[in-house]
mmCIF file of C-alpha atoms in Angstrom:
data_model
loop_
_atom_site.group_PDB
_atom_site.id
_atom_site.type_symbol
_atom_site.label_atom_id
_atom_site.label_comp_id
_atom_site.label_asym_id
_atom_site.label_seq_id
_atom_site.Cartn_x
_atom_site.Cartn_y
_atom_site.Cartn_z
ATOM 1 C CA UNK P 224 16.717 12.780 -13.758
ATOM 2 C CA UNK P 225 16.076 16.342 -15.516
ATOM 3 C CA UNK P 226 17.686 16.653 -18.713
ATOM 4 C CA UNK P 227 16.885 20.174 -18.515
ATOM 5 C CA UNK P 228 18.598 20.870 -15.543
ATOM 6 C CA UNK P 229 22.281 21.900 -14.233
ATOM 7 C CA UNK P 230 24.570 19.272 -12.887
ATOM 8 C CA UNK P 231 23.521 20.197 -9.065
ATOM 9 C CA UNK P 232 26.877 19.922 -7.613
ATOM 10 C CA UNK P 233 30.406 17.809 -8.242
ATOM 11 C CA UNK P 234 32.187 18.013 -5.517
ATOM 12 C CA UNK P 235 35.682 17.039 -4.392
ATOM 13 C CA UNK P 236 34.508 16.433 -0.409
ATOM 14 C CA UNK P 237 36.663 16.251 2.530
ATOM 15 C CA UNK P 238 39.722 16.408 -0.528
ATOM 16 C CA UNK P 239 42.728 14.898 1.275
ATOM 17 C CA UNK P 240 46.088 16.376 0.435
ATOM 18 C CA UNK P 241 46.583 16.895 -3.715
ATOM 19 C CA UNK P 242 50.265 17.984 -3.669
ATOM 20 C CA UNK P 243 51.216 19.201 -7.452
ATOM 21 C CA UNK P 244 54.471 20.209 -8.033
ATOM 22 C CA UNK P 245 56.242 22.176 -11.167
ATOM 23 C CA UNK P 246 59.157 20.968 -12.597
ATOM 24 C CA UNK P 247 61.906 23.371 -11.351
ATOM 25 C CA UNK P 248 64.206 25.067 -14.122
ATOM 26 C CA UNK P 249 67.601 26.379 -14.031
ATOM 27 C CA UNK P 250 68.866 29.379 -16.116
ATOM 28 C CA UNK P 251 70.152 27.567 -18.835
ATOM 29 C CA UNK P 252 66.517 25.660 -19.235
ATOM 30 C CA UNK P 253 64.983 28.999 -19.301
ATOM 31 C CA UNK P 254 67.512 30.687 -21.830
ATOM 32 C CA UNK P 255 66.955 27.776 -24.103
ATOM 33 C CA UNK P 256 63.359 28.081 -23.908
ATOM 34 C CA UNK P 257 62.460 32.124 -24.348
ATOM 35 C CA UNK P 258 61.472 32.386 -28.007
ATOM 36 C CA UNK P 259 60.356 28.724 -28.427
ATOM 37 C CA UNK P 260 56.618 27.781 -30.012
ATOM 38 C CA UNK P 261 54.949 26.791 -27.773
ATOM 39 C CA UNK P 262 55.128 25.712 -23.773
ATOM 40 C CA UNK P 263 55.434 22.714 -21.791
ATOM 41 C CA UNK P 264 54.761 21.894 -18.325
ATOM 42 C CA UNK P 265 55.952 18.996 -16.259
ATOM 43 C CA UNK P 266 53.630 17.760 -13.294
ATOM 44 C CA UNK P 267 54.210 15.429 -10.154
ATOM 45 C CA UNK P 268 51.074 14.696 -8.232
ATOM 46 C CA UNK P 269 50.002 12.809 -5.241
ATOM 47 C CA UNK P 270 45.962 12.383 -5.911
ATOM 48 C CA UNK P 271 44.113 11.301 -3.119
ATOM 49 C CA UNK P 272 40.438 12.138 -1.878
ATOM 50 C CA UNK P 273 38.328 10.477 1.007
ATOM 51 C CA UNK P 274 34.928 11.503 -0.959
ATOM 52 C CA UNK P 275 33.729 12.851 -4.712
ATOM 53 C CA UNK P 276 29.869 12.867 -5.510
ATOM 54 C CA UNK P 277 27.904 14.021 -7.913
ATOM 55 C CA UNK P 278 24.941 15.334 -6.843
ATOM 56 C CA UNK P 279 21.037 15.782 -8.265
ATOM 57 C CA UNK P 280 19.325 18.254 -6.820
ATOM 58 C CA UNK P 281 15.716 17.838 -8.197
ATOM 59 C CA UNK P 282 15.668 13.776 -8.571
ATOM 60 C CA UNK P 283 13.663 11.909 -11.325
ATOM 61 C CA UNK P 284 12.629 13.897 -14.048
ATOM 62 C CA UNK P 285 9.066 11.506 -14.618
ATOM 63 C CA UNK P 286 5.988 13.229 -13.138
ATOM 64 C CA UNK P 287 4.046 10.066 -13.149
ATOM 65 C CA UNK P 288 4.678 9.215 -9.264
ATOM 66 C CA UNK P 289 2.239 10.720 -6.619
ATOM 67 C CA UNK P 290 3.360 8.815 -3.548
ATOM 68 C CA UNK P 291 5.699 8.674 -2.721
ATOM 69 C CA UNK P 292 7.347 11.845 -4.650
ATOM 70 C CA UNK P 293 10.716 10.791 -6.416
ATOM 71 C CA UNK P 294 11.354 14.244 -6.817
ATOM 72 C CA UNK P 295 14.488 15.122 -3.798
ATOM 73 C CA UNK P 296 17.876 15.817 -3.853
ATOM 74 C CA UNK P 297 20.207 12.499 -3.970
ATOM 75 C CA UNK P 298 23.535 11.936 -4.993
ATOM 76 C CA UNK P 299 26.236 9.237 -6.146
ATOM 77 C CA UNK P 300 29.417 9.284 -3.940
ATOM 78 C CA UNK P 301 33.006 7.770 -5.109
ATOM 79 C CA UNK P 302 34.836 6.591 -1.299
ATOM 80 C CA UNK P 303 37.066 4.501 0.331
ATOM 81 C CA UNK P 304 35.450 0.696 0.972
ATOM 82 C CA UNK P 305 33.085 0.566 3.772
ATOM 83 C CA UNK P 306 33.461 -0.775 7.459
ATOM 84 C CA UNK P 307 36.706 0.862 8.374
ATOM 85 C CA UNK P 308 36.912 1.959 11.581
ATOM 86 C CA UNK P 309 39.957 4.714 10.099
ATOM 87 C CA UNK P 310 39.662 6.941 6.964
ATOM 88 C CA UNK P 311 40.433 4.788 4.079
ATOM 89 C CA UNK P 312 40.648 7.324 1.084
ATOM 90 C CA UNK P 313 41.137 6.657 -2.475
ATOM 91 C CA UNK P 314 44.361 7.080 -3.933
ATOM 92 C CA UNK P 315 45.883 6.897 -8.032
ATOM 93 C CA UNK P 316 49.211 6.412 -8.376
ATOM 94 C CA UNK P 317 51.978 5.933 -10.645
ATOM 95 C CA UNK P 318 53.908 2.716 -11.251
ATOM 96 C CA UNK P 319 57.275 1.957 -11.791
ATOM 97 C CA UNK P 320 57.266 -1.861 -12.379
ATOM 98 C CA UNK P 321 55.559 -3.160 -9.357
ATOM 99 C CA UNK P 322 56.724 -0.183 -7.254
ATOM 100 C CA UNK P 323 53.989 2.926 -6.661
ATOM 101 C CA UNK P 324 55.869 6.278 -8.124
ATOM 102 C CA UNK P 325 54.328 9.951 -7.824
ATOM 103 C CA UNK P 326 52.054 10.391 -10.724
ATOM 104 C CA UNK P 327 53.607 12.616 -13.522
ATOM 105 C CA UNK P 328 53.357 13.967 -16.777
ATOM 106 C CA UNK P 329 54.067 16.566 -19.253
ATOM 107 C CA UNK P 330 51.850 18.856 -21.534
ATOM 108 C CA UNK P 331 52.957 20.414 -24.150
ATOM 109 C CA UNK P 332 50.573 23.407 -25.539
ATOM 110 C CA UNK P 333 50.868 25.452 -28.485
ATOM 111 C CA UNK P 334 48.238 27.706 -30.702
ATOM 112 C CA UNK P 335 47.951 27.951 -34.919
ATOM 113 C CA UNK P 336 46.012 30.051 -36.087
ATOM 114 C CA UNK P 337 44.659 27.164 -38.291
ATOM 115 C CA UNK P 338 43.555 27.448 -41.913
ATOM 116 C CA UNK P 339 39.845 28.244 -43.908
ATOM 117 C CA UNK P 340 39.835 24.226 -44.773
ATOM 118 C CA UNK P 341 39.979 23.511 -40.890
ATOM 119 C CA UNK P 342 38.054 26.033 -39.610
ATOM 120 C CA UNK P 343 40.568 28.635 -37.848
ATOM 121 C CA UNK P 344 42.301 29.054 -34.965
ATOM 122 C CA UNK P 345 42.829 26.588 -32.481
ATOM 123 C CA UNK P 346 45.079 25.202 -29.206
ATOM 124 C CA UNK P 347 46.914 21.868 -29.175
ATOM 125 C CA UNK P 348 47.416 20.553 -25.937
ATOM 126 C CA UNK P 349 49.514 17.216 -26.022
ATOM 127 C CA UNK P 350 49.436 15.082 -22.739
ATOM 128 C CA UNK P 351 51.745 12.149 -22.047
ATOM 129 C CA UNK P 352 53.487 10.462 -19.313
ATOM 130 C CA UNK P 353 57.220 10.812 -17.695
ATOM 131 C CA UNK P 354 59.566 7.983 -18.652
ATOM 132 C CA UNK P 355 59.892 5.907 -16.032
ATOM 133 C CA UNK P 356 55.531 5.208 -15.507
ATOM 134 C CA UNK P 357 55.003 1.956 -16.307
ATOM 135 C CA UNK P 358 51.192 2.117 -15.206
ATOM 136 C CA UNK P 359 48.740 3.147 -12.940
ATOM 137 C CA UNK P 360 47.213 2.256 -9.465
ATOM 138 C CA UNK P 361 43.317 2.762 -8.369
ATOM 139 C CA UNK P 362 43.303 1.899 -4.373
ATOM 140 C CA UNK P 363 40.105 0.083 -3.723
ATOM 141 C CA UNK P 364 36.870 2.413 -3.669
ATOM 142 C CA UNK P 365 33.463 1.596 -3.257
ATOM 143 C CA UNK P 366 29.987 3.764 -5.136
ATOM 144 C CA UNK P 367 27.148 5.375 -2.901
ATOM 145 C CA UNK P 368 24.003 6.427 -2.829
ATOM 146 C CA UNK P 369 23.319 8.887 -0.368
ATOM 147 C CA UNK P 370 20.659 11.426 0.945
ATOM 148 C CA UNK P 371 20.536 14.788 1.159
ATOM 149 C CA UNK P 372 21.708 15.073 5.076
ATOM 150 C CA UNK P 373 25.014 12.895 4.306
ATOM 151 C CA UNK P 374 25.983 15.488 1.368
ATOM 152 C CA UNK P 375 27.647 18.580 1.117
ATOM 153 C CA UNK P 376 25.232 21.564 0.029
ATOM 154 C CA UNK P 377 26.102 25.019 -1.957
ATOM 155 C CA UNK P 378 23.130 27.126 -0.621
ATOM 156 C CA UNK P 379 23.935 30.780 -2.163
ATOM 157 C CA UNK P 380 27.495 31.749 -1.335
ATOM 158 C CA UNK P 381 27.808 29.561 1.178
ATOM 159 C CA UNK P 382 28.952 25.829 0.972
ATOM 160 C CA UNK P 383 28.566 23.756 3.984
ATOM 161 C CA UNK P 384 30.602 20.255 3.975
ATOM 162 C CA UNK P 385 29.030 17.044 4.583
ATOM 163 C CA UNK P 386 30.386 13.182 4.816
ATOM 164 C CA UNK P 387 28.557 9.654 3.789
ATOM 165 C CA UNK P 388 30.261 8.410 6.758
ATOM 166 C CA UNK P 389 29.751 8.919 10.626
ATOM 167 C CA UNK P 390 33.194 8.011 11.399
ATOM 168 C CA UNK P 391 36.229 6.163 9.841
ATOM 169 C CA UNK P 392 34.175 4.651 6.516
ATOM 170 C CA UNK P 393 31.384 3.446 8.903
ATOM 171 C CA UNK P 394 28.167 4.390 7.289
ATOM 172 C CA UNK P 395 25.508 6.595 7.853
ATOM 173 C CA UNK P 396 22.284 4.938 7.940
ATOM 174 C CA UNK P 397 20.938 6.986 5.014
ATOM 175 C CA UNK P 398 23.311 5.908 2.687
ATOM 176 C CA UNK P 399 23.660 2.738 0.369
ATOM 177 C CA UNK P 400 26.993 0.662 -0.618
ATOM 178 C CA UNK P 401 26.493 -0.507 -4.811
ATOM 179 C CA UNK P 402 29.742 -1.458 -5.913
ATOM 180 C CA UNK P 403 32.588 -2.474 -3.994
ATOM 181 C CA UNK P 404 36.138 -2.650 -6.240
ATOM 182 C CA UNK P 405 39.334 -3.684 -5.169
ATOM 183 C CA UNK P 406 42.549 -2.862 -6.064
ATOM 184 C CA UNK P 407 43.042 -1.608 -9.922
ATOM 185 C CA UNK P 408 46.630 -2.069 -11.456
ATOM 186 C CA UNK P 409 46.519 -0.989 -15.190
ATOM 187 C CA UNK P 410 49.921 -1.495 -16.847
ATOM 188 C CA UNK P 411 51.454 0.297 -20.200
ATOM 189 C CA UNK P 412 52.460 -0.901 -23.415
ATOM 190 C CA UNK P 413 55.827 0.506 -24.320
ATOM 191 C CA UNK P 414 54.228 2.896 -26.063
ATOM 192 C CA UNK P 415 52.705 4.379 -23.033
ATOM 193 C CA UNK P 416 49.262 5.839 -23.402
ATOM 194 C CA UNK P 417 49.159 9.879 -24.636
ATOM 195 C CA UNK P 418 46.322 12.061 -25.771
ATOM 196 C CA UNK P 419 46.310 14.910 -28.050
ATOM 197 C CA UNK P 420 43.188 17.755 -27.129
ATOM 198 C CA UNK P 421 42.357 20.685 -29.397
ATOM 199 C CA UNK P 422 40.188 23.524 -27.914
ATOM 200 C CA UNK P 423 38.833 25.340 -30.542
ATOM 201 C CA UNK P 424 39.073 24.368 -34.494
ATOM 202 C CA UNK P 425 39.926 20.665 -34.768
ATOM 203 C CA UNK P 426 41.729 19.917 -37.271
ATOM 204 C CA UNK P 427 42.563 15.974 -36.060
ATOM 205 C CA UNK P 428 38.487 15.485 -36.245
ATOM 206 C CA UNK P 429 38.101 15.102 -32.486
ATOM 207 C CA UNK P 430 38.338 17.400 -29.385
ATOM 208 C CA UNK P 431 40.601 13.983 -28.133
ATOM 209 C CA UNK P 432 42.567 11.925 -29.734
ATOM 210 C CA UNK P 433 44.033 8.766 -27.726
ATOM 211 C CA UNK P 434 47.425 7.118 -28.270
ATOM 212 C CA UNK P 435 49.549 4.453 -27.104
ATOM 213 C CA UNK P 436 48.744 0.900 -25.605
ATOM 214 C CA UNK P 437 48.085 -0.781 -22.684
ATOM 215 C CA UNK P 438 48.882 -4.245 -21.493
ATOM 216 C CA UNK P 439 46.843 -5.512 -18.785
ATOM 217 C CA UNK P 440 43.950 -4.095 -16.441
ATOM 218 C CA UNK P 441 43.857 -6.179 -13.414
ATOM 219 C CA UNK P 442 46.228 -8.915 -15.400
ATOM 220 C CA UNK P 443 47.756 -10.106 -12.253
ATOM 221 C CA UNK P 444 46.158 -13.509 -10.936
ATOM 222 C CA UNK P 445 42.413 -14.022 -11.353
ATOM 223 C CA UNK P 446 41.786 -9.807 -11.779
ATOM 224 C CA UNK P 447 40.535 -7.603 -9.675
ATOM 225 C CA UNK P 448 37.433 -8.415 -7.465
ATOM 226 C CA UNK P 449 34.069 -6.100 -8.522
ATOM 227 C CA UNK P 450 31.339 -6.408 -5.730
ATOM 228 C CA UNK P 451 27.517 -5.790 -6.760
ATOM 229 C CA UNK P 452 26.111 -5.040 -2.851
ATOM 230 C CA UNK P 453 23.009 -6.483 -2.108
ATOM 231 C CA UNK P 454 23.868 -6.515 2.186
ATOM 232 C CA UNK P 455 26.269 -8.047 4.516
ATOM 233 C CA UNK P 456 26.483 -11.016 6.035
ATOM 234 C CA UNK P 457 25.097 -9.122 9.328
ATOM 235 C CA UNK P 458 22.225 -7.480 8.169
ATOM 236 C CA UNK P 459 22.959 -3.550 7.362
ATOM 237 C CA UNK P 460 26.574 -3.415 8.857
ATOM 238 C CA UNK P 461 28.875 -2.836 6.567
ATOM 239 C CA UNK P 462 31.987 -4.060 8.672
ATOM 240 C CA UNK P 463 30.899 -7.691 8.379
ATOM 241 C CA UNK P 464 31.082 -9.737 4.762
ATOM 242 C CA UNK P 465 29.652 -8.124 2.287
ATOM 243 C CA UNK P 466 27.014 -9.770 0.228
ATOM 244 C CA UNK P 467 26.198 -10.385 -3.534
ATOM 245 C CA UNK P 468 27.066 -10.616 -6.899
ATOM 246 C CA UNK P 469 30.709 -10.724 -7.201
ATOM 247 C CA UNK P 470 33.513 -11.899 -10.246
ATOM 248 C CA UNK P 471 37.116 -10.619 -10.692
ATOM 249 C CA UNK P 472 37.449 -8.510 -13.900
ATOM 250 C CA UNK P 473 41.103 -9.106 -16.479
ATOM 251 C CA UNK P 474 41.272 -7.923 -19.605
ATOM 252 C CA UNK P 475 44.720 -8.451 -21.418
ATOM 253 C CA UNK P 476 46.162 -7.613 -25.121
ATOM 254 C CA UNK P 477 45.818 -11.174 -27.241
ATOM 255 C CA UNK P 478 48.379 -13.124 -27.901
ATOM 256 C CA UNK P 479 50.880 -11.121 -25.621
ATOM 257 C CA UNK P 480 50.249 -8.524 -28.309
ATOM 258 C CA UNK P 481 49.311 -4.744 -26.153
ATOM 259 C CA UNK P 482 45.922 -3.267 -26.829
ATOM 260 C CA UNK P 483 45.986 -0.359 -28.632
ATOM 261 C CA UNK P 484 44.575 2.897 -27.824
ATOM 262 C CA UNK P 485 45.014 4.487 -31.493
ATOM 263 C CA UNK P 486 41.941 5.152 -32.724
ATOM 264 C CA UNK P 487 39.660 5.788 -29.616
ATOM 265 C CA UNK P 488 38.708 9.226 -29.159
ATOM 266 C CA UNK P 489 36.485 11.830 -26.793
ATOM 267 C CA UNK P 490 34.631 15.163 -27.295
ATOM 268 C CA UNK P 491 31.658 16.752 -26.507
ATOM 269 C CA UNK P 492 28.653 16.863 -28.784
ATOM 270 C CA UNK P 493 25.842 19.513 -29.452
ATOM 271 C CA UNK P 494 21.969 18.965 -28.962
ATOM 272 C CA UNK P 495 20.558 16.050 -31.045
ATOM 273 C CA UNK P 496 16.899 16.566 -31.586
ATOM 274 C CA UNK P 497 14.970 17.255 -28.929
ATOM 275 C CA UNK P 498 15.502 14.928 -26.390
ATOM 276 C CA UNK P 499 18.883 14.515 -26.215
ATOM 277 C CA UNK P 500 20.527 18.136 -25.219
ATOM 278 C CA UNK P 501 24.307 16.734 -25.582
ATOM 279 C CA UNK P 502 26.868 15.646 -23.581
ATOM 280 C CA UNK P 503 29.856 13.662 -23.563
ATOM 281 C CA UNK P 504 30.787 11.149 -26.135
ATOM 282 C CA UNK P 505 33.621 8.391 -26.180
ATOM 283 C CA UNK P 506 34.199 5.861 -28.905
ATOM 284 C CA UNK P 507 36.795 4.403 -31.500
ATOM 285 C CA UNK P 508 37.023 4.581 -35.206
ATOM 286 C CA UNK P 509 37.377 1.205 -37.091
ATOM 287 C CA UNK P 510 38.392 -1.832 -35.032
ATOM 288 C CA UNK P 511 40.207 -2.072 -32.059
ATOM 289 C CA UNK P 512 42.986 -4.372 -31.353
ATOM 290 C CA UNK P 513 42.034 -7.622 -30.071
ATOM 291 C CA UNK P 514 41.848 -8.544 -26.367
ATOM 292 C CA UNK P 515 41.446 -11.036 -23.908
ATOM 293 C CA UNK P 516 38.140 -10.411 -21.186
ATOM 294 C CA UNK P 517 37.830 -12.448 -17.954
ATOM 295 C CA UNK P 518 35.207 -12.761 -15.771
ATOM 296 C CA UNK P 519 36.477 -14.864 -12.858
ATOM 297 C CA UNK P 520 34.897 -16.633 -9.826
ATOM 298 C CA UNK P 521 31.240 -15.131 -10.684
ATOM 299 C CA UNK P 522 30.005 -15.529 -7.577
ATOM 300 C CA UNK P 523 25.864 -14.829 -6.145
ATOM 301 C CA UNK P 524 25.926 -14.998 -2.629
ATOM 302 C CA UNK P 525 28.673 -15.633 0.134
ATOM 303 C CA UNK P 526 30.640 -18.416 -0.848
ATOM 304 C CA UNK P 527 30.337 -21.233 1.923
ATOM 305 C CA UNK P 528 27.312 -20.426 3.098
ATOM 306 C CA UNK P 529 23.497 -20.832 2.234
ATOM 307 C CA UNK P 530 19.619 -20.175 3.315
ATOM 308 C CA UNK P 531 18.308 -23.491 5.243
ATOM 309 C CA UNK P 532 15.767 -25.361 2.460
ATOM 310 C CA UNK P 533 16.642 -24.147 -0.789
ATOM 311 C CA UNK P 534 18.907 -25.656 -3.461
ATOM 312 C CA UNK P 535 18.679 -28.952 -1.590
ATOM 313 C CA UNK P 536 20.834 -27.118 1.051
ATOM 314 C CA UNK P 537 23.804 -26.749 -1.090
ATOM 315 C CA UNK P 538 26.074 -24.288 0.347
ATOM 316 C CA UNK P 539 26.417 -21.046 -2.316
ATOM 317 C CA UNK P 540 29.310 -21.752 -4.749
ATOM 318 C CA UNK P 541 31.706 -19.890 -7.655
ATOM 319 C CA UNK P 542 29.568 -21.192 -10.799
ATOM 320 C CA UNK P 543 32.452 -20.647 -13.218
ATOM 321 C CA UNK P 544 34.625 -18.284 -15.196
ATOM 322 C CA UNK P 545 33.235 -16.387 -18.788
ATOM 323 C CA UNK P 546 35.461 -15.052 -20.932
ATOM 324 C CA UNK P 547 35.915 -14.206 -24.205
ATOM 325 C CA UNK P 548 39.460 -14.676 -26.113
ATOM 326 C CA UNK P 549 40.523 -12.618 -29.162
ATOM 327 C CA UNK P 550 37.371 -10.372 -29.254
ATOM 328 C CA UNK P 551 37.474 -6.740 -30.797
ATOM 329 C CA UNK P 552 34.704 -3.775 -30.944
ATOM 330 C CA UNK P 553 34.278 -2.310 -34.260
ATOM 331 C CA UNK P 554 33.091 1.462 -34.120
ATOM 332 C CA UNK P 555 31.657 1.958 -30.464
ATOM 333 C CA UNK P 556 30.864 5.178 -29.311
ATOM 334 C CA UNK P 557 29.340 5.597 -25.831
ATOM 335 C CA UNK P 558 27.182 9.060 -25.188
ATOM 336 C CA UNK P 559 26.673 10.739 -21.425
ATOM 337 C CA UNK P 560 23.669 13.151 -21.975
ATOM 338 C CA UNK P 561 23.124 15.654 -19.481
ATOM 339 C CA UNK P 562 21.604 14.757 -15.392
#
């Protein structure tokens, strides 16, 4: 895709209700804060959506095709899992143990107007979570590709909404399942996860600084099930089983020991030369923690079944588990470069 070129569209479509609420406060909490610092804000939120896509409106940047021309808008949609005959959006919540809480957290923001060493002024935004969050819940989604009829369009002023789905999550014919995910519980250390952001001068180093430590992703069972769609087991209809490379994802902290999030970090960088126009970067200093990574019941295929004269006509099978078992990353950084 152009490098050159704006993000054509992100889009929250068809949002479903985003309730945020502010923390009430009494006359007391407001006497006690008038001449304070700084601010801070408490949030609540229900977050739920039925679609988000990112759209590119002028395809693949490489001129080299002729026909056909890979050159048309296309875009990558975030949903609820195909084949439902009923909306099925996509919801995060908070946990409380094993119980789903509204989501909340609290920011606290101040300025400084910074010093010649760290290169002026600057705001400090820190983010962390209420008390009784013990973790996070991703409902299952599924990732699209989809053509320029099944997405929304901003065409001047005007915005006209669009869905990947012609009713319930029952697909349009123009779009494509990729991934299928289920279910995505990601529990806290008890020092729950914070970040710190600074807009402006940074004197920490980093735009973000992460915090905190987190216990399991998918640690309950075998993990979580992540679907690489090839078809289904009914040719192009997505309410039958879907088919192909499949294996349920855990990662845990080693040892019992939490993995810790001290260290990782996020920003955005400046053009590099003059192919790379910047972006996004992510990464950690030093070494991480060490952690525990399953791959479960990897899985090509529909299990139980197989195509008549191949493999001596053994029926398609889990070939194993992978894993590795006290592993650690040593100075990753991962860069997102403009679309």
């Amino acid at each position: 895709m152009n490098k050159n070129k704006k993000l054509g569209c992100l889009s929250l479509l068809l949002l479903s209700p985003l309730t945020m609420a502010m923390q009430p406060m009494d006359d007391q909490s407001l006497s006690a804060t008038t001449g304070q610092d700084g601010l801070t804000i408490g949030v609540q939120a229900n977050v739920q959506f039925n679609q988000m896509a990112i759209i590119d409106n002028d395809g693949l940047s490489y001129t080299g095709y002729t026909a056909p021309s890979y050159a048309n808008r296309a875009g990558l949609v975030i949903a609820g899992v195909a084949g439902q005959s009923t909306t099925a959006p996509v919801k995060v919540s908070g946990l409380n143990g094993s119980t789903e809480t509204i989501l909340g957290f609290k920011a606290t923001i101040d300025t400084d107007a910074g010093t010649a060493s760290t290169g002026g002024a600057f705001a400090n935004i820190g983010l962390a979570l209420d008390s009784n969050i013990t973790g996070l819940r991703i409902s299952p989604f599924s990732i699209y590709t989809a053509s320029p009829t099944s997405l929304s369009n901003m065409s001047g002023g005007t915005y006209t909404r669009n869905s990947i789905f012609s009713s319930g999550t029952l697909l349009k014919s123009d779009v494509k399942e990729l991934l299928r995910v289920g279910g995505i519980d990601i529990v806290f250390g008890s020092n729950k996860p914070s970040m710190n952001i600074q807009l402006g001068a940074a004197p920490q180093g980093r735009m973000v600084l992460f915090d905190g430590a987190i216990e399991s992703i998918c640690g309950s069972g075998t993990g979580c099930n992540i679907l690489l769609v090839s078809d289904y087991a009914a040719a192009g209809n997505s309410t039958t089983t879907p088919v192909g490379a499949s294996f349920d994802f855990k990662l845990t902290g080693n040892n019992g020991n939490p993995f810790g999030l001290k260290g990782f970090y996020a920003g955005i960088y400046g053009s590099a030369g003059t192919t790379d126009k910047g972006g996004v970067v992510f990464g950690n200093a030093g070494t991480t923690d060490k952690f525990d990574l399953q791959l479960n019941n990897v899985l090509l295929g529909t299990s139980g079944s197989q195509k008549t004269g191949t493999f001596n006509n053994l029926p398609n099978a889990s070939i194993g588990n992978i894993g590795m078992t006290g592993a650690s990353i040593t100075n990753l950084q991962m860069k997102v470069s403009g679309m």
